[in-house]
PDB file of C-alpha atoms in Angstrom:
ATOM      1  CA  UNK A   1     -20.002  41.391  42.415  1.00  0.00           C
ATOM      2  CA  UNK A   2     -16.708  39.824  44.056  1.00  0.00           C
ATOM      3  CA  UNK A   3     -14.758  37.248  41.463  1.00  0.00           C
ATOM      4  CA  UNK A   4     -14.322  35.030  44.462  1.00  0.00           C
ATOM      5  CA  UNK A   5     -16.798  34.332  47.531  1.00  0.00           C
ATOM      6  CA  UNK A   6     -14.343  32.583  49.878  1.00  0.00           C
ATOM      7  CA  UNK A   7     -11.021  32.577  49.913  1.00  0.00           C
ATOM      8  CA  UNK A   8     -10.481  28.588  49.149  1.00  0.00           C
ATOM      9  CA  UNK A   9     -11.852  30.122  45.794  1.00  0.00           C
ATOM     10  CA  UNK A  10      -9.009  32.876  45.544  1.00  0.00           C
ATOM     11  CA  UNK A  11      -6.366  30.578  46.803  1.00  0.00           C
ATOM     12  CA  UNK A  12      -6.818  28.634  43.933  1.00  0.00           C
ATOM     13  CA  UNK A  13      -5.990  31.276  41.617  1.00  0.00           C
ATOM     14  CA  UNK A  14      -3.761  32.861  43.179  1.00  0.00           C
ATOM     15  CA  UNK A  15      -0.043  32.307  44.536  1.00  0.00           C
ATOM     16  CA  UNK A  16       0.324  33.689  48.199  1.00  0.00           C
ATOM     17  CA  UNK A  17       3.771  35.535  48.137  1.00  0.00           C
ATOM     18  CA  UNK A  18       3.311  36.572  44.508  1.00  0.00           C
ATOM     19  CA  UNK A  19      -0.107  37.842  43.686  1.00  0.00           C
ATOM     20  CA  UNK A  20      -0.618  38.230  47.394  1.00  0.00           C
ATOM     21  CA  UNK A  21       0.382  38.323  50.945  1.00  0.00           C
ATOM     22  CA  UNK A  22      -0.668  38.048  54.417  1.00  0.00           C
ATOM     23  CA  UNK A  23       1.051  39.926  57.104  1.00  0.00           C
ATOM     24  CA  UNK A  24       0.132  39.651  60.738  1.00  0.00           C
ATOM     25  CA  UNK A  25       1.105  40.881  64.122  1.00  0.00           C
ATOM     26  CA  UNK A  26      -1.940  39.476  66.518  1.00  0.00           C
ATOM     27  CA  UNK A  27      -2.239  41.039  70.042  1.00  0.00           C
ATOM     28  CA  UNK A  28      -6.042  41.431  71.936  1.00  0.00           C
ATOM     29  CA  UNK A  29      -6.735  44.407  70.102  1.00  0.00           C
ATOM     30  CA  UNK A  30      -6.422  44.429  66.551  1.00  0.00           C
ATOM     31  CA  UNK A  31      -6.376  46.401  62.947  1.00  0.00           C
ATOM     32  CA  UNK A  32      -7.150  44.895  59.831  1.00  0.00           C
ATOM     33  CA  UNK A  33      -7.040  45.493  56.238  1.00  0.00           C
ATOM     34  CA  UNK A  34      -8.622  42.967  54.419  1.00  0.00           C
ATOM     35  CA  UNK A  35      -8.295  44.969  51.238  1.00  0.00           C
ATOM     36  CA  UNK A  36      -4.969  46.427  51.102  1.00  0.00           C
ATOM     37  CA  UNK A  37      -2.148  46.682  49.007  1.00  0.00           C
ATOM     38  CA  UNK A  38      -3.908  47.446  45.392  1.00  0.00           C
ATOM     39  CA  UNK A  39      -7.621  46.174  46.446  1.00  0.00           C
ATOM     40  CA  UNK A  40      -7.729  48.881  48.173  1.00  0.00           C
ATOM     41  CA  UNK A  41      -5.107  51.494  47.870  1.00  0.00           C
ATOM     42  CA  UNK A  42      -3.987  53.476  50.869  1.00  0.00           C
ATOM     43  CA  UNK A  43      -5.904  51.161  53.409  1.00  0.00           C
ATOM     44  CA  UNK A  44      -2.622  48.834  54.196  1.00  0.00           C
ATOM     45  CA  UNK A  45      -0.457  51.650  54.389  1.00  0.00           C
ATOM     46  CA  UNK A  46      -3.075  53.281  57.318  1.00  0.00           C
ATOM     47  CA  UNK A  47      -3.479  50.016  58.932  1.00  0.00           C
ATOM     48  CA  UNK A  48       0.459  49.816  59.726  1.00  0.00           C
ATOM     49  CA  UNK A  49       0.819  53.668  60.764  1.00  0.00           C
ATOM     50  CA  UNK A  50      -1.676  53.428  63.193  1.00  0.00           C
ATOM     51  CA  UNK A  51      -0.395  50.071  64.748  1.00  0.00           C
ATOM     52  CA  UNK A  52       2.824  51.926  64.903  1.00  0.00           C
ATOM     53  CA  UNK A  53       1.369  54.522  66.896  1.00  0.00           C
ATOM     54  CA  UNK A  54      -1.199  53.063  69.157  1.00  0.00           C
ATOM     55  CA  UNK A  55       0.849  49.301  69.789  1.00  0.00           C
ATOM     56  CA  UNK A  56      -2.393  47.649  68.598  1.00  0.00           C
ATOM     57  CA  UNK A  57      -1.774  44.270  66.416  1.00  0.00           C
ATOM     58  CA  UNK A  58      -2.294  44.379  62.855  1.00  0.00           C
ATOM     59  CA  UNK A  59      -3.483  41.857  59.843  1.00  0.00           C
ATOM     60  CA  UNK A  60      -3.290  43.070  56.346  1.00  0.00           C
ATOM     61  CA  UNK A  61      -4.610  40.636  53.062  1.00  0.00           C
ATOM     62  CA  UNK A  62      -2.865  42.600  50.660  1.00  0.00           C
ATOM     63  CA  UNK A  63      -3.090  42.384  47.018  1.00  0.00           C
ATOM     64  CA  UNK A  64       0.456  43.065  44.926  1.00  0.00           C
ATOM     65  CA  UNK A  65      -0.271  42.540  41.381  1.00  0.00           C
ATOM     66  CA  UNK A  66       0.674  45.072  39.138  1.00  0.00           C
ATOM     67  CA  UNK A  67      -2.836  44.886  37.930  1.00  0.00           C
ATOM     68  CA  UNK A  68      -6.046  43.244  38.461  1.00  0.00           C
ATOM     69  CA  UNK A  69      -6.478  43.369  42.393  1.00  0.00           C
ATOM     70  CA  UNK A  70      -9.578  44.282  42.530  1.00  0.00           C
ATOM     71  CA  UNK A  71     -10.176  40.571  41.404  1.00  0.00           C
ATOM     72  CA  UNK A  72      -8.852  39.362  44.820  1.00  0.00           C
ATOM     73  CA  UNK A  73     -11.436  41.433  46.967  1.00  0.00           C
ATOM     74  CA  UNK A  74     -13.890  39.079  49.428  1.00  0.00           C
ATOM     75  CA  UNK A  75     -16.133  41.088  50.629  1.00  0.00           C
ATOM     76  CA  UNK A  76     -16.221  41.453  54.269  1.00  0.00           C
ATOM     77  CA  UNK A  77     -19.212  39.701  54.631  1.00  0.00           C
ATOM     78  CA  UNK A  78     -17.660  36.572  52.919  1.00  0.00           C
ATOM     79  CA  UNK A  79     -14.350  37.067  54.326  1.00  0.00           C
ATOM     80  CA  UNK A  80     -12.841  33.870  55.642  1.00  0.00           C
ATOM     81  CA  UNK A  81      -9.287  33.701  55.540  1.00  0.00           C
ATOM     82  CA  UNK A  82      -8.223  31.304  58.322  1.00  0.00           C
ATOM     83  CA  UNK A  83      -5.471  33.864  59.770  1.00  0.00           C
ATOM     84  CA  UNK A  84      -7.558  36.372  59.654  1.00  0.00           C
ATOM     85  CA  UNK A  85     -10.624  34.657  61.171  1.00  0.00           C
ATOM     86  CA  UNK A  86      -8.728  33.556  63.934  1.00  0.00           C
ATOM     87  CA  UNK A  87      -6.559  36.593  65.106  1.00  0.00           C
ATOM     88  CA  UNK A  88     -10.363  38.431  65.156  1.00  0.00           C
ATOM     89  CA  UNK A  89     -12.060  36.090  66.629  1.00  0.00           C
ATOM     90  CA  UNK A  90      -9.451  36.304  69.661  1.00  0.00           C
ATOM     91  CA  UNK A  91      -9.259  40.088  69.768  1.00  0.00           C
ATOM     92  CA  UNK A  92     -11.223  42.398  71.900  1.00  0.00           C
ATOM     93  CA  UNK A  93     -11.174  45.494  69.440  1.00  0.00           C
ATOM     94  CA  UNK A  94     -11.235  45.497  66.313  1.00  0.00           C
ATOM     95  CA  UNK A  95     -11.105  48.377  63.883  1.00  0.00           C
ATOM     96  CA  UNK A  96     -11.114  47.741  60.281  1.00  0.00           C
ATOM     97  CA  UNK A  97      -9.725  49.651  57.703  1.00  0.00           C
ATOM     98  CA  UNK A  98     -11.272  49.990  53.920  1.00  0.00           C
ATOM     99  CA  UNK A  99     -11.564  52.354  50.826  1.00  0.00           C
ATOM    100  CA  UNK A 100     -14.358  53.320  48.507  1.00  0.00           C
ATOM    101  CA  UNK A 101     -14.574  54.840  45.363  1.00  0.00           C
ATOM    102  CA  UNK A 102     -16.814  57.633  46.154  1.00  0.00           C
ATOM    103  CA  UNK A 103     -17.340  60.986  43.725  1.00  0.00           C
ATOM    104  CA  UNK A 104     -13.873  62.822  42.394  1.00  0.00           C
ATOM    105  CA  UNK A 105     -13.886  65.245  45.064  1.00  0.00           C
ATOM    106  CA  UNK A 106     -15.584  63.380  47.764  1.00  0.00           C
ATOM    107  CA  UNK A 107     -13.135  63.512  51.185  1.00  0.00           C
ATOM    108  CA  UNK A 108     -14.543  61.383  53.942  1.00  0.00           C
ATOM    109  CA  UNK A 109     -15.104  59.086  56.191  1.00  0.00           C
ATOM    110  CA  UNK A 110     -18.043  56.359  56.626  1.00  0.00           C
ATOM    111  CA  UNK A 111     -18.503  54.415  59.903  1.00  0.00           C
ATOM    112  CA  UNK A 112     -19.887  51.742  60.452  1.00  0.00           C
ATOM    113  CA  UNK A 113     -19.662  48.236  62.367  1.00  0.00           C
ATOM    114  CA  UNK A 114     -21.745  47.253  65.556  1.00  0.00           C
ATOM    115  CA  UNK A 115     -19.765  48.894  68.310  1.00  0.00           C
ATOM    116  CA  UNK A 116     -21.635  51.945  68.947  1.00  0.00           C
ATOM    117  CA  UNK A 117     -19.963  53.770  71.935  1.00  0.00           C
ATOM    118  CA  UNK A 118     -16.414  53.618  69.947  1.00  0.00           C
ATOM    119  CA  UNK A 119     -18.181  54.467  66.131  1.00  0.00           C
ATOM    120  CA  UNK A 120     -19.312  57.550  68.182  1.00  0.00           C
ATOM    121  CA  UNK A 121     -15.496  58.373  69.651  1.00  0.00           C
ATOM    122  CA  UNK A 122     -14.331  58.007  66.602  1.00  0.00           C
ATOM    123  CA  UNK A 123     -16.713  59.724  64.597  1.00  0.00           C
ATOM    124  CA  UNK A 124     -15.862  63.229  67.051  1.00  0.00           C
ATOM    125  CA  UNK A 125     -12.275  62.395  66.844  1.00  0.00           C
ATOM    126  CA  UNK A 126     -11.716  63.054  63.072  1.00  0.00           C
ATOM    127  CA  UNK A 127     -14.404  65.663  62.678  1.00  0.00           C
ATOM    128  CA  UNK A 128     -12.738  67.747  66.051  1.00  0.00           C
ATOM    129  CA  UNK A 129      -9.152  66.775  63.795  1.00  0.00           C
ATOM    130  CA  UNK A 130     -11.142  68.696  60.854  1.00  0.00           C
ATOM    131  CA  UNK A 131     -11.746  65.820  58.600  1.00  0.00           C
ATOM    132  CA  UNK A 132     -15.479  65.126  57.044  1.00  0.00           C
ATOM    133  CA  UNK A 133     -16.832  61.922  58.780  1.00  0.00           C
ATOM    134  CA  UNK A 134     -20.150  60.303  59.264  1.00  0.00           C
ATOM    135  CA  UNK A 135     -21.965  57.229  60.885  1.00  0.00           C
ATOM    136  CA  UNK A 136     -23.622  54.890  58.337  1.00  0.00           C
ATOM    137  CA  UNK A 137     -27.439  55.081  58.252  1.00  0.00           C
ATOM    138  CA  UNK A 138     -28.761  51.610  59.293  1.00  0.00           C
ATOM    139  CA  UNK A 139     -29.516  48.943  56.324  1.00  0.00           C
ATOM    140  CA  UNK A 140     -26.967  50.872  53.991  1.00  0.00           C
ATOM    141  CA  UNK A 141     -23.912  49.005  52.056  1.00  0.00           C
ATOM    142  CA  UNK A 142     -21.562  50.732  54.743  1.00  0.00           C
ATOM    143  CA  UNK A 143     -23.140  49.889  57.696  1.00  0.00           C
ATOM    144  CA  UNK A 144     -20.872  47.097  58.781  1.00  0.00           C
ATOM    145  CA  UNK A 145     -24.433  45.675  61.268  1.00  0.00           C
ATOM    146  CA  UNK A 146     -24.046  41.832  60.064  1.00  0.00           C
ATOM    147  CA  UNK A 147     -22.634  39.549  62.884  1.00  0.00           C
ATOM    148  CA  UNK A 148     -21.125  37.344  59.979  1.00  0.00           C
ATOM    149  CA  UNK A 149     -18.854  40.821  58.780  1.00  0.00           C
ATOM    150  CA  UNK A 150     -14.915  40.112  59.998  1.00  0.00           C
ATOM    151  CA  UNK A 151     -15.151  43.328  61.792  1.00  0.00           C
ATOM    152  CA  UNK A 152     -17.865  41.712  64.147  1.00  0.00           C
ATOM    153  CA  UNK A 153     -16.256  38.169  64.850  1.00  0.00           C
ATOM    154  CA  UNK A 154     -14.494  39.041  67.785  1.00  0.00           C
ATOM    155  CA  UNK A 155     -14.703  38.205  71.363  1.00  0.00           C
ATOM    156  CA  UNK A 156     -17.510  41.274  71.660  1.00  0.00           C
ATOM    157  CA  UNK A 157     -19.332  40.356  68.379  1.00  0.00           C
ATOM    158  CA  UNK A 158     -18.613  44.294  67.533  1.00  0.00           C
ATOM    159  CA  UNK A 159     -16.133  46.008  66.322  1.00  0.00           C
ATOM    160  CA  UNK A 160     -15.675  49.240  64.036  1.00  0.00           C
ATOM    161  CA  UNK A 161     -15.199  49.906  60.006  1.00  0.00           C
ATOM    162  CA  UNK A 162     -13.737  52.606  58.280  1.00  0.00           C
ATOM    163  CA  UNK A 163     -15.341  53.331  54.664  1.00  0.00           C
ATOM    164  CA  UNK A 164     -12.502  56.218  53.362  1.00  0.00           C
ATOM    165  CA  UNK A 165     -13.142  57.718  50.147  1.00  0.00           C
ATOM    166  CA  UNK A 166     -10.490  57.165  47.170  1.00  0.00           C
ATOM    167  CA  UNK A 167     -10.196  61.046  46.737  1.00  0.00           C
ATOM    168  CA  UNK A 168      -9.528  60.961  50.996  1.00  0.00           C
ATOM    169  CA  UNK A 169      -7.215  58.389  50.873  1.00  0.00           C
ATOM    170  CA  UNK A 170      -5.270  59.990  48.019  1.00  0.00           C
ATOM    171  CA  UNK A 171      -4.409  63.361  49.973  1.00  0.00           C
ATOM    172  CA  UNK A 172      -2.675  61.113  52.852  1.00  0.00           C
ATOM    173  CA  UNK A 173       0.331  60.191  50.325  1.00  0.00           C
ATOM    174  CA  UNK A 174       2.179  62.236  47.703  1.00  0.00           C
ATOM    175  CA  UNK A 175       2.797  59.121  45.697  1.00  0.00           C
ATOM    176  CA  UNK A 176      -0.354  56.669  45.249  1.00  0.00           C
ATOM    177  CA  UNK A 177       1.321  53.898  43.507  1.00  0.00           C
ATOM    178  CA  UNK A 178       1.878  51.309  45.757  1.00  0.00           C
ATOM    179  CA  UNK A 179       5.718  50.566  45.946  1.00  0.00           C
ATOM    180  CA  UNK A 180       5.704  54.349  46.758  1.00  0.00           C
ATOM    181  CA  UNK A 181       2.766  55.335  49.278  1.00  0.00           C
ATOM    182  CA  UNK A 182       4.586  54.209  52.997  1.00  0.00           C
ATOM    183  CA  UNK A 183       7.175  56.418  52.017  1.00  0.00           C
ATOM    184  CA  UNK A 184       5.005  59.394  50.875  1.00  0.00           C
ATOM    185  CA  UNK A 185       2.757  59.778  53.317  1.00  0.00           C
ATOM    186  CA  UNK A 186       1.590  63.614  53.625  1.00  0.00           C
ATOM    187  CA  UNK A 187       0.946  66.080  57.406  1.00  0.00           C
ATOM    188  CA  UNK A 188      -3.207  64.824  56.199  1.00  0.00           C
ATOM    189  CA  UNK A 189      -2.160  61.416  56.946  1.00  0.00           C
ATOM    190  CA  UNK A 190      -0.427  61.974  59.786  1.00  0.00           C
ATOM    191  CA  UNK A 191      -3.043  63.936  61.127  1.00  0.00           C
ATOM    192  CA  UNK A 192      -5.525  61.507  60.580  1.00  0.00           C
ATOM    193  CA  UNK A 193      -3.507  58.680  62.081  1.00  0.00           C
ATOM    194  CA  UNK A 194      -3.067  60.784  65.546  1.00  0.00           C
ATOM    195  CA  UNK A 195      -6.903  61.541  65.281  1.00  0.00           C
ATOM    196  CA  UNK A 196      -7.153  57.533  65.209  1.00  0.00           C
ATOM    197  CA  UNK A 197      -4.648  56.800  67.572  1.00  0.00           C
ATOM    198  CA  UNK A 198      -6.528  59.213  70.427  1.00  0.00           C
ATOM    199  CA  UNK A 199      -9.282  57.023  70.248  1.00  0.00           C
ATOM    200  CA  UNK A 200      -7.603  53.583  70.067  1.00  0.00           C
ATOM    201  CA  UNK A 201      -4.269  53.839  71.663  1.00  0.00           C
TER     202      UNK A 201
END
């Protein structure tokens, strides 16, 4: 269960700039991270490489405490920070980015969200780049179907979420601590952005 259902809730807990920050670069088609920095490790880090690479805009809730930021996750559901909210809601696409524990050795990929044709692109697009990905049965906890899921609120009502594993997103940098992971990201990584970025450039 999340500490906080809305973020008015975190905000009062929390100082933006110290426990947390809030980067954004909003254009029609869109990235986001609601989880990164140490919510969800690896998934800011992605979020920014593949903006990079494809010119799509980017927002990133990312939590920087040294400890504790699981704390600050909102589940998607429930997500409601006004930034965010807003840069969705006037996007076109929208791909979100998240991480989940998974098994030790578990490597891959869960899809989900309520835009079918591009779940399907990019569902081919990582397995044809040789990484272990999957569409998330209906009703499941990755399915990403609710309209009231960030992922959803744009102008479409659908968009697309990424579910990687923690044992994935840990081959994509040779450092996973996160003052070190931009600057150790591995060829996997790489690959996996340009597998993206084929899809949503």
């Amino acid at each position: 269960m999340d500490r906080y259902e809305t973020y008015d809730e975190l905000k009062m807990q929390h100082i933006k700039g110290q426990d947390y920050d809030i980067h954004v670069s909003a254009k029609q088609r869109m990235i986001i991270a609601p989880h990164g920095g140490g919510i969800e490790p690896g998934t800011s880090e992605l979020t920014r490489l593949l903006a990079e690479r494809t010119g799509m805009g980017f927002y990133i809730f990312e939590g920087r405490q040294k400890s504790g930021n699981a704390d600050m996750h909102i589940t998607s559901t429930h997500f409601d920070e006004p930034m965010g909210v807003h840069v969705v809601g006037e996007s076109t696409t929208t791909l979100a980015i998240h991480g989940y524990l998974g098994k030790p050795e578990q490597r891959d990929t869960i899809i989900g969200g309520r835009d079918e044709q591009l779940k399907r692109e990019t569902l081919c697009a990582l397995q044809t780049a040789g990484f272990t990905a999957r569409i998330a049965e209906q009703g499941t906890l990755f399915s990403g179907q609710s309209p009231r899921n960030i992922v959803n609120k744009n102008q479409c009502f659908q968009g697309v979420q990424l579910e990687i594993s923690l044992a994935q997103r840990m081959m994509f940098f040779h450092e996973f601590t996160l003052p070190h992971r931009m600057g150790s990201r591995t060829e996997q990584c790489l690959s996996y952005v340009t597998a993206l970025s084929e899809v949503y450039r």
